[in-house]
Coordinates of C-alpha atoms and ligand atoms in Angstrom, one line a residue:
M901 CA 250.4 -11.3 -104.6
L902 CA 248.8 -8.9 -105.7
L903 CA 245.5 -9.7 -105.4
N904 CA 246.5 -9.4 -102.0
S905 CA 247.5 -6.2 -101.9
K906 CA 245.3 -3.5 -100.5
P907 CA 245.1 -0.7 -102.8
R908 CA 244.5 -3.1 -105.6
L909 CA 242.0 -4.8 -103.9
E910 CA 240.6 -1.9 -103.2
L911 CA 240.1 -0.7 -106.8
R912 CA 239.5 -4.0 -107.8
L913 CA 236.0 -3.8 -105.6
I914 CA 235.0 -0.3 -106.9
G915 CA 235.5 -1.2 -110.5
L916 CA 233.3 -4.2 -109.3
C917 CA 230.7 -2.4 -107.1
T918 CA 230.5 0.1 -109.9
H919 CA 229.8 -2.8 -112.3
L920 CA 227.4 -4.4 -109.5
A921 CA 225.6 -1.2 -108.5
T922 CA 224.1 -0.4 -111.8
H923 CA 224.5 -3.9 -113.3
R924 CA 220.0 -4.3 -112.7
Y925 CA 219.9 -1.5 -115.0
A926 CA 221.8 -2.6 -117.7
S927 CA 219.9 -3.2 -121.1
K928 CA 218.8 -6.6 -121.2
S929 CA 219.7 -9.3 -123.3
G930 CA 222.4 -9.2 -126.7
D931 CA 224.5 -6.9 -124.5
K932 CA 228.2 -7.5 -124.7
V933 CA 230.5 -7.6 -121.2
S934 CA 232.4 -4.3 -121.8
N935 CA 236.4 -4.4 -122.4
E936 CA 236.7 -3.1 -118.7
V937 CA 235.5 -6.3 -117.5
L938 CA 237.1 -9.1 -119.8
Q939 CA 240.0 -6.9 -118.8
Q940 CA 239.6 -7.6 -114.9
M941 CA 238.5 -11.0 -115.4
E942 CA 241.5 -12.1 -117.5
D943 CA 244.1 -10.6 -115.1
D944 CA 242.3 -11.6 -112.0
F945 CA 241.9 -15.2 -113.5
K946 CA 245.5 -15.2 -114.0
N947 CA 246.2 -14.3 -110.7
L948 CA 244.2 -16.9 -109.7
S949 CA 245.6 -19.5 -111.7
E950 CA 249.0 -19.1 -110.3
S951 CA 248.3 -18.8 -106.6
K952 CA 248.0 -21.1 -104.7
S953 CA 244.0 -21.2 -104.1
K954 CA 242.4 -24.8 -103.0
S955 CA 238.8 -23.5 -104.2
L956 CA 236.7 -25.2 -105.9
L957 CA 236.8 -22.1 -108.2
K958 CA 240.3 -22.9 -108.9
R959 CA 239.8 -25.9 -109.5
H960 CA 237.2 -26.1 -111.6
L961 CA 237.9 -22.7 -113.6
T962 CA 239.7 -24.2 -116.6
K963 CA 241.3 -22.0 -119.0
E964 CA 239.5 -23.2 -121.9
I965 CA 236.3 -23.3 -119.6
F966 CA 237.1 -19.4 -119.0
D967 CA 237.5 -18.6 -122.3
K968 CA 233.7 -20.2 -123.2
L969 CA 232.1 -18.5 -120.5
K970 CA 233.8 -15.2 -120.2
T971 CA 231.7 -13.1 -122.8
K972 CA 228.1 -15.0 -121.6
T973 CA 225.6 -12.7 -119.8
T974 CA 222.2 -14.1 -118.3
P975 CA 219.3 -13.2 -120.7
S976 CA 217.1 -11.6 -118.0
F977 CA 219.6 -9.6 -115.5
N978 CA 222.5 -9.4 -117.9
S979 CA 224.9 -11.3 -115.6
T980 CA 228.4 -12.1 -116.2
L981 CA 230.9 -14.6 -115.1
L982 CA 232.3 -11.7 -113.2
H983 CA 229.4 -11.5 -111.1
C984 CA 229.5 -15.7 -110.1
I985 CA 233.7 -15.5 -109.7
S986 CA 234.3 -12.0 -108.4
S987 CA 234.3 -13.7 -103.7
G988 CA 236.5 -16.6 -105.0
L989 CA 239.2 -13.7 -107.5
C990 CA 239.1 -11.3 -104.1
N991 CA 239.7 -13.9 -102.0
H992 CA 242.4 -17.4 -102.6
D993 CA 241.2 -18.5 -99.3
S994 CA 237.3 -19.2 -100.3
G995 CA 236.7 -22.6 -100.0
V996 CA 234.3 -22.7 -103.0
G997 CA 234.4 -18.5 -104.2
L998 CA 231.1 -18.9 -106.7
Y999 CA 228.0 -17.4 -106.3
A1000 CA 224.6 -16.9 -108.5
P1001 CA 224.5 -13.4 -109.4
D1002 CA 220.7 -15.0 -110.7
P1003 CA 219.0 -18.0 -110.9
E1004 CA 219.7 -18.2 -114.8
A1005 CA 223.6 -18.2 -114.3
Y1006 CA 223.0 -21.6 -113.2
K1007 CA 222.2 -22.4 -116.7
V1008 CA 224.3 -20.0 -118.6
F1009 CA 227.3 -20.8 -116.5
A1010 CA 226.8 -24.4 -115.7
D1011 CA 230.0 -25.4 -117.7
L1012 CA 231.7 -23.8 -114.1
F1013 CA 228.6 -24.4 -111.8
D1014 CA 227.7 -27.8 -112.6
P1015 CA 231.2 -29.7 -111.6
V1016 CA 231.7 -27.5 -108.8
I1017 CA 228.2 -28.7 -107.7
E1018 CA 229.0 -32.2 -108.2
D1019 CA 232.9 -31.7 -105.8
Y1020 CA 230.7 -30.2 -103.0
H1021 CA 227.9 -32.1 -102.6
K1022 CA 229.7 -35.3 -103.6
C1023 CA 227.9 -36.8 -106.7
F1024 CA 225.1 -35.1 -107.6
R1025 CA 226.1 -34.9 -111.6
K1026 CA 224.9 -32.5 -114.2
T1027 CA 222.2 -35.2 -115.4
D1028 CA 221.0 -36.0 -111.9
K1029 CA 218.0 -34.3 -109.8
Q1030 CA 216.8 -33.1 -106.9
P1031 CA 214.3 -35.3 -105.7
A1032 CA 210.8 -34.1 -104.4
T1033 CA 211.0 -32.3 -101.2
S1034 CA 209.9 -34.9 -97.9
F1035 CA 210.6 -33.7 -94.6
G1036 CA 209.6 -36.8 -92.5
K1037 CA 209.0 -37.0 -89.1
G1038 CA 211.5 -35.3 -86.6
K1039 CA 210.3 -37.7 -83.5
D1040 CA 212.4 -40.6 -86.1
F1041 CA 215.5 -39.4 -84.7
E1042 CA 216.5 -39.9 -80.8
N1043 CA 218.1 -36.8 -78.8
L1044 CA 221.9 -37.1 -79.6
D1045 CA 223.0 -36.6 -76.3
P1046 CA 220.6 -37.0 -73.2
D1047 CA 222.9 -36.4 -70.5
C1048 CA 224.3 -33.3 -72.1
N1049 CA 228.0 -34.8 -72.1
F1050 CA 229.2 -33.4 -75.6
I1051 CA 226.5 -30.9 -77.5
V1052 CA 226.1 -27.9 -76.5
S1053 CA 223.4 -26.7 -79.1
T1054 CA 221.7 -27.7 -82.1
R1055 CA 220.6 -26.0 -85.1
V1056 CA 219.1 -26.7 -88.5
R1057 CA 218.5 -24.1 -91.1
C1058 CA 217.2 -24.0 -94.6
G1059 CA 217.2 -21.0 -97.4
R1060 CA 214.3 -19.4 -99.6
A1061 CA 214.0 -17.1 -102.6
I1062 CA 211.3 -15.7 -103.4
V1063 CA 209.6 -16.5 -107.3
G1064 CA 209.8 -13.3 -108.8
Y1065 CA 213.3 -11.3 -107.5
P1066 CA 217.2 -12.3 -108.7
F1067 CA 219.8 -12.7 -105.9
N1068 CA 222.1 -9.9 -104.0
P1069 CA 224.3 -8.7 -107.2
C1070 CA 221.1 -7.8 -109.0
L1071 CA 219.0 -6.1 -106.1
M1072 CA 218.1 -2.7 -105.9
E1073 CA 217.7 -0.8 -102.6
K1074 CA 213.8 -1.3 -103.6
D1075 CA 213.8 -4.3 -103.8
Y1076 CA 215.4 -5.1 -100.9
K1077 CA 212.6 -2.9 -99.2
D1078 CA 210.4 -4.8 -100.8
L1079 CA 211.0 -7.9 -99.9
E1080 CA 211.6 -7.3 -96.2
N1081 CA 208.0 -6.4 -95.9
Q1082 CA 207.3 -9.5 -97.5
I1083 CA 208.6 -11.3 -95.4
C1084 CA 208.4 -9.4 -92.2
A1085 CA 204.7 -9.5 -92.7
A1086 CA 204.6 -13.4 -93.2
T1087 CA 206.4 -13.5 -89.8
M1088 CA 204.3 -11.0 -88.6
S1089 CA 201.7 -13.6 -89.3
L1090 CA 203.2 -16.5 -87.5
T1091 CA 201.2 -17.6 -84.4
G1092 CA 201.8 -19.9 -81.2
E1093 CA 205.0 -21.1 -80.6
Y1094 CA 206.2 -19.3 -83.6
K1095 CA 204.7 -15.5 -82.7
G1096 CA 207.0 -13.1 -82.2
S1097 CA 208.6 -9.8 -83.2
Y1098 CA 211.1 -8.0 -86.4
M1099 CA 213.7 -6.7 -85.7
P1100 CA 215.0 -4.2 -88.8
L1101 CA 219.1 -3.9 -89.1
T1102 CA 218.2 -0.4 -89.7
G1103 CA 218.2 2.0 -86.7
M1104 CA 219.2 -1.6 -84.9
D1105 CA 221.0 -0.5 -81.2
K1106 CA 225.0 -1.3 -82.0
V1107 CA 224.5 -3.1 -78.1
V1108 CA 221.8 -4.7 -79.3
Q1109 CA 223.2 -6.3 -82.4
D1110 CA 226.4 -7.2 -81.2
K1111 CA 224.6 -9.2 -78.2
L1112 CA 222.8 -10.9 -81.2
I1113 CA 225.7 -11.9 -82.6
E1114 CA 227.3 -13.0 -80.1
D1115 CA 224.8 -15.1 -78.6
H1116 CA 224.2 -16.8 -82.2
Y1117 CA 221.0 -15.7 -83.7
L1118 CA 222.0 -12.9 -85.9
F1119 CA 224.3 -12.9 -89.2
K1120 CA 227.7 -11.4 -88.6
E1121 CA 228.2 -8.0 -90.9
G1122 CA 231.2 -7.5 -93.4
D1123 CA 231.5 -11.0 -94.5
R1124 CA 234.4 -10.1 -97.1
F1125 CA 234.0 -13.5 -99.1
L1126 CA 230.1 -12.2 -99.3
A1127 CA 230.9 -8.4 -99.8
A1128 CA 232.9 -9.1 -102.6
A1129 CA 229.9 -11.3 -104.0
G1130 CA 228.2 -8.5 -104.3
A1131 CA 226.0 -9.3 -101.0
S1132 CA 226.1 -6.4 -99.2
R1133 CA 224.5 -3.2 -101.2
F1134 CA 222.8 -0.6 -100.0
W1135 CA 223.5 -2.8 -96.4
P1136 CA 221.8 -2.2 -93.4
T1137 CA 218.7 -1.7 -96.2
G1138 CA 216.1 -4.3 -96.3
R1139 CA 218.1 -7.0 -93.9
G1140 CA 216.9 -7.9 -90.7
I1141 CA 215.7 -11.0 -88.5
F1142 CA 212.7 -12.7 -86.7
L1143 CA 212.9 -14.1 -83.1
N1144 CA 209.7 -15.7 -81.8
D1145 CA 209.2 -15.0 -77.9
A1146 CA 210.8 -18.3 -76.7
K1147 CA 213.9 -17.6 -79.4
N1148 CA 214.1 -21.1 -80.5
F1149 CA 212.4 -19.9 -84.2
L1150 CA 214.0 -17.3 -86.0
V1151 CA 214.6 -15.8 -89.8
W1152 CA 216.9 -13.7 -91.6
C1153 CA 215.7 -11.3 -93.8
N1154 CA 218.1 -10.6 -96.7
E1155 CA 221.4 -11.4 -95.6
E1156 CA 222.9 -14.2 -98.1
D1157 CA 219.7 -15.1 -99.5
H1158 CA 216.3 -13.8 -99.5
I1159 CA 215.0 -15.6 -96.6
R1160 CA 216.7 -17.8 -94.0
I1161 CA 214.2 -19.8 -91.7
I1162 CA 216.1 -21.4 -88.5
S1163 CA 215.4 -23.3 -85.3
M1164 CA 217.9 -23.2 -82.4
E1165 CA 217.8 -24.6 -78.6
K1166 CA 220.5 -26.2 -76.2
G1167 CA 221.1 -29.5 -75.7
G1168 CA 221.2 -32.7 -78.4
D1169 CA 217.4 -33.2 -79.8
L1170 CA 217.9 -32.6 -83.4
G1171 CA 214.2 -34.2 -84.2
K1172 CA 212.8 -31.6 -82.2
V1173 CA 214.6 -28.6 -83.7
Y1174 CA 214.2 -29.9 -87.1
D1175 CA 210.6 -30.6 -86.4
R1176 CA 210.2 -26.9 -85.4
M1177 CA 212.3 -25.6 -88.3
V1178 CA 209.6 -27.6 -90.8
G1179 CA 207.0 -26.4 -89.1
G1180 CA 207.8 -22.5 -90.1
V1181 CA 209.1 -23.2 -93.4
E1182 CA 205.5 -24.6 -93.9
A1183 CA 204.0 -21.5 -91.7
L1184 CA 206.1 -19.4 -93.9
G1185 CA 205.3 -20.9 -97.2
K1186 CA 201.5 -20.0 -97.2
K1187 CA 202.3 -16.7 -96.7
L1188 CA 205.4 -16.7 -99.4
K1189 CA 206.4 -18.4 -103.0
F1190 CA 209.3 -19.8 -102.9
N1191 CA 211.0 -20.6 -105.5
R1192 CA 211.9 -24.3 -106.3
D1193 CA 214.1 -25.5 -109.6
E1194 CA 213.0 -28.5 -111.1
R1195 CA 216.4 -30.1 -111.5
L1196 CA 218.7 -28.2 -108.4
G1197 CA 215.8 -27.9 -105.5
F1198 CA 215.3 -24.3 -103.6
Q1199 CA 217.3 -21.1 -105.1
T1200 CA 219.7 -20.0 -103.7
F1201 CA 222.7 -17.5 -103.9
C1202 CA 225.5 -19.8 -103.3
P1203 CA 225.9 -23.4 -104.7
T1204 CA 226.8 -25.1 -101.9
N1205 CA 223.0 -24.1 -100.6
L1206 CA 221.2 -26.2 -103.4
G1207 CA 219.1 -28.7 -103.3
T1208 CA 217.0 -28.9 -100.0
S1209 CA 219.1 -25.6 -98.4
I1210 CA 219.3 -27.8 -95.0
R1211 CA 222.2 -27.4 -92.9
A1212 CA 221.8 -29.0 -89.1
S1213 CA 224.1 -28.8 -86.9
V1214 CA 225.6 -29.1 -83.4
H1215 CA 227.8 -27.4 -81.3
I1216 CA 229.7 -30.1 -79.7
K1217 CA 233.5 -30.6 -77.4
L1218 CA 234.9 -33.4 -78.5
P1219 CA 238.1 -32.9 -76.9
N1220 CA 239.5 -36.4 -77.5
L1221 CA 238.9 -36.9 -81.3
M1222 CA 240.5 -33.1 -81.5
C1223 CA 243.7 -34.1 -80.1
Q1224 CA 244.2 -36.4 -83.6
P1225 CA 243.3 -33.9 -86.5
D1226 CA 243.9 -36.6 -89.1
H1227 CA 241.4 -38.9 -87.4
M1228 CA 239.3 -36.2 -86.9
E1229 CA 240.0 -35.6 -90.6
E1230 CA 238.8 -39.1 -91.8
L1231 CA 235.6 -39.2 -89.5
A1232 CA 234.7 -36.1 -90.8
Q1233 CA 235.1 -37.7 -94.9
K1234 CA 233.5 -40.4 -93.7
Y1235 CA 230.2 -39.1 -91.9
R1236 CA 230.4 -36.3 -95.1
L1237 CA 230.6 -33.8 -92.1
Q1238 CA 231.6 -29.9 -92.3
I1239 CA 233.7 -28.7 -89.2
R1240 CA 233.4 -24.8 -88.6
G1241 CA 234.5 -22.5 -85.4
T1242 CA 232.1 -21.7 -83.0
S1243 CA 231.2 -18.4 -84.7
G1244 CA 230.5 -19.6 -87.8
E1245 CA 232.2 -20.3 -91.4
H1246 CA 235.4 -19.0 -91.6
S1247 CA 235.9 -18.5 -87.6
E1248 CA 238.1 -19.9 -85.3
A1249 CA 237.2 -22.4 -82.4
K1250 CA 236.9 -21.1 -78.8
G1251 CA 236.7 -23.2 -75.8
G1252 CA 237.4 -26.5 -77.6
V1253 CA 233.2 -26.0 -79.1
H1254 CA 233.1 -26.8 -82.8
D1255 CA 230.4 -26.4 -85.5
I1256 CA 230.2 -29.6 -87.1
S1257 CA 227.1 -30.2 -89.7
N1258 CA 226.0 -32.7 -92.9
Q1259 CA 228.4 -30.9 -95.9
R1260 CA 225.9 -31.9 -99.3
R1261 CA 222.5 -30.8 -99.5
M1262 CA 221.9 -32.1 -102.4
G1263 CA 220.8 -35.8 -104.0
L1264 CA 218.9 -36.4 -100.7
T1265 CA 215.4 -35.7 -99.7
E1266 CA 215.6 -33.2 -96.7
Y1267 CA 214.8 -36.4 -94.4
E1268 CA 217.4 -38.1 -95.5
I1269 CA 220.2 -35.5 -95.4
I1270 CA 218.9 -34.8 -91.4
K1271 CA 219.3 -38.8 -90.8
E1272 CA 222.8 -38.6 -92.6
M1273 CA 223.7 -36.0 -90.2
H1274 CA 222.8 -37.6 -87.0
D1275 CA 224.0 -40.8 -88.0
G1276 CA 227.5 -39.1 -88.4
I1277 CA 227.4 -37.3 -85.1
K1278 CA 226.0 -40.4 -83.2
G1279 CA 229.3 -41.9 -84.9
L1280 CA 231.4 -38.6 -83.9
I1281 CA 229.8 -39.5 -80.3
A1282 CA 231.1 -43.3 -80.0
A1283 CA 235.0 -42.2 -81.7
E1284 CA 234.9 -39.5 -78.9
C1285 CA 234.1 -42.2 -76.2
Q1286 CA 236.7 -44.7 -77.5
A1287 CA 239.1 -42.4 -78.0
K1288 CA 238.7 -41.2 -74.5
S1289 CA 239.0 -44.6 -72.8
S1290 CA 242.0 -45.6 -74.9
Ligands
ADP1392 P1 224.7 -20.8 -91.8 O1 225.3 -20.1 -93.2 O2 224.1 -21.7 -91.4 O3 224.0 -20.0 -91.5 P2 227.1 -19.8 -90.6 O4 228.3 -20.3 -90.7 O5 227.4 -18.2 -90.7 O6 225.9 -20.5 -90.9 O7 226.6 -19.4 -88.7 C1 225.4 -18.3 -88.4 C2 225.4 -18.3 -87.4 O8 224.8 -19.6 -86.3 C3 227.2 -18.4 -86.1 O9 226.7 -17.3 -85.0 C4 226.9 -20.0 -85.6 O10 227.8 -20.0 -84.5 C5 225.3 -20.0 -85.5 N1 225.6 -21.2 -84.9 C6 225.6 -22.3 -86.3 N2 225.4 -23.5 -85.8 C7 225.3 -23.4 -84.1 C8 224.4 -24.1 -82.8 N3 224.7 -25.7 -83.0 N4 224.1 -24.1 -81.6 C9 224.3 -22.9 -81.3 N5 224.8 -21.6 -82.7 C10 224.9 -22.0 -84.1
CIR1393 C1 233.7 -19.5 -99.6 O1 233.7 -20.3 -100.4 O2 234.9 -20.2 -98.6 C2 232.3 -18.8 -98.7 N1 232.1 -18.0 -100.5 C3 231.8 -19.6 -98.4 C4 231.3 -20.7 -99.5 C5 230.0 -21.6 -98.6 N2 230.5 -22.6 -97.8 C6 230.5 -23.9 -97.6 O3 231.1 -24.4 -97.4 N3 228.9 -24.2 -97.4

């Protein structure tokens, strides 16, 4: 397959990066998509159509939709269909393969985004609207594993975009620096259990960086799905991590989203971890203006994170269930859970530890999303106990 041959892919990425790097300063609406970009899209669309890719992009980008959208651009940033689909075109093993280069892309390319959103978030139709934010109280959720038999750790995160800025492919170096300054200042104003320090990636010792990644605090570097989407430009400028003194509250700056707000700790006390994240979101929301769309909820770069943008996960050992992959898959679908490897998305499980989280993030309130995940993990633990005794 041409796309997978290295020189071809490198050439493609150089072409794509040139297109992405000059992007912000392209003239505004009214611009046509260049012949070069059109040709590249046509070639890569054909390759994807003929591939065995199982991505949602391949499933929903029909020839009819491709032809309808290929010459469209967004009004403020001049983003093209290629910006949206480059990750899935370059990576046929994508689960989704689609990103929004700027918030307007969700409307201009709605014929593609809407069916992908509906498929991923299970029944969030184009006529549906994300309910108003409602965090509720974490104390309603009992500890999922008080005796520490299954759950190694619990993490809840959400993503936010800052009003006035587009997403990665349209950000220039100065934007990354401005965003980092704002986010760093907001985190440094946190008090009490949230008090901590901000560490920029620029100049970070490699040993320190690797240890932060290994300990599951910091994002990985060089994610090919994000790189192909135009999310690694000017790296490491503007990227960094805030960690509170207790190391159970974190903020990622300018990785996939402008800001990711994370709470994590050992054990299975989901309610406590969730409440800590909510407290952090509310404190940061007093300093930063978050972008929320009336219909889609919180604005994020990847359509899988829209709505509440919440992913609540446990690192969990379920040795008996994992011996029955079909049964496990059936249960994951029943409870609408997603299974990842130990080091996050697109990684392998090490030492029998899987990352299991809510799959959908839209169509429910924050509280309902946490409840769905809590019920699901409870169900899995009950099934594990049953599998062990039978
Ligand atoms: P996200 O999109 O939610 O940020 P990733 O799949 O990229 O998730 O994972 C980011 C990091 O968070 C990885 O190091 C991953 O191992 C870690 N992680 C996810 N869930 C947990 C958990 N329950 N306990 C500890 N670390 C976790
Ligand atoms: C992919 O398509 O596989 C990557 N771009 C990641 C998609 C987001 N992952 C997810 O399932 N939430």
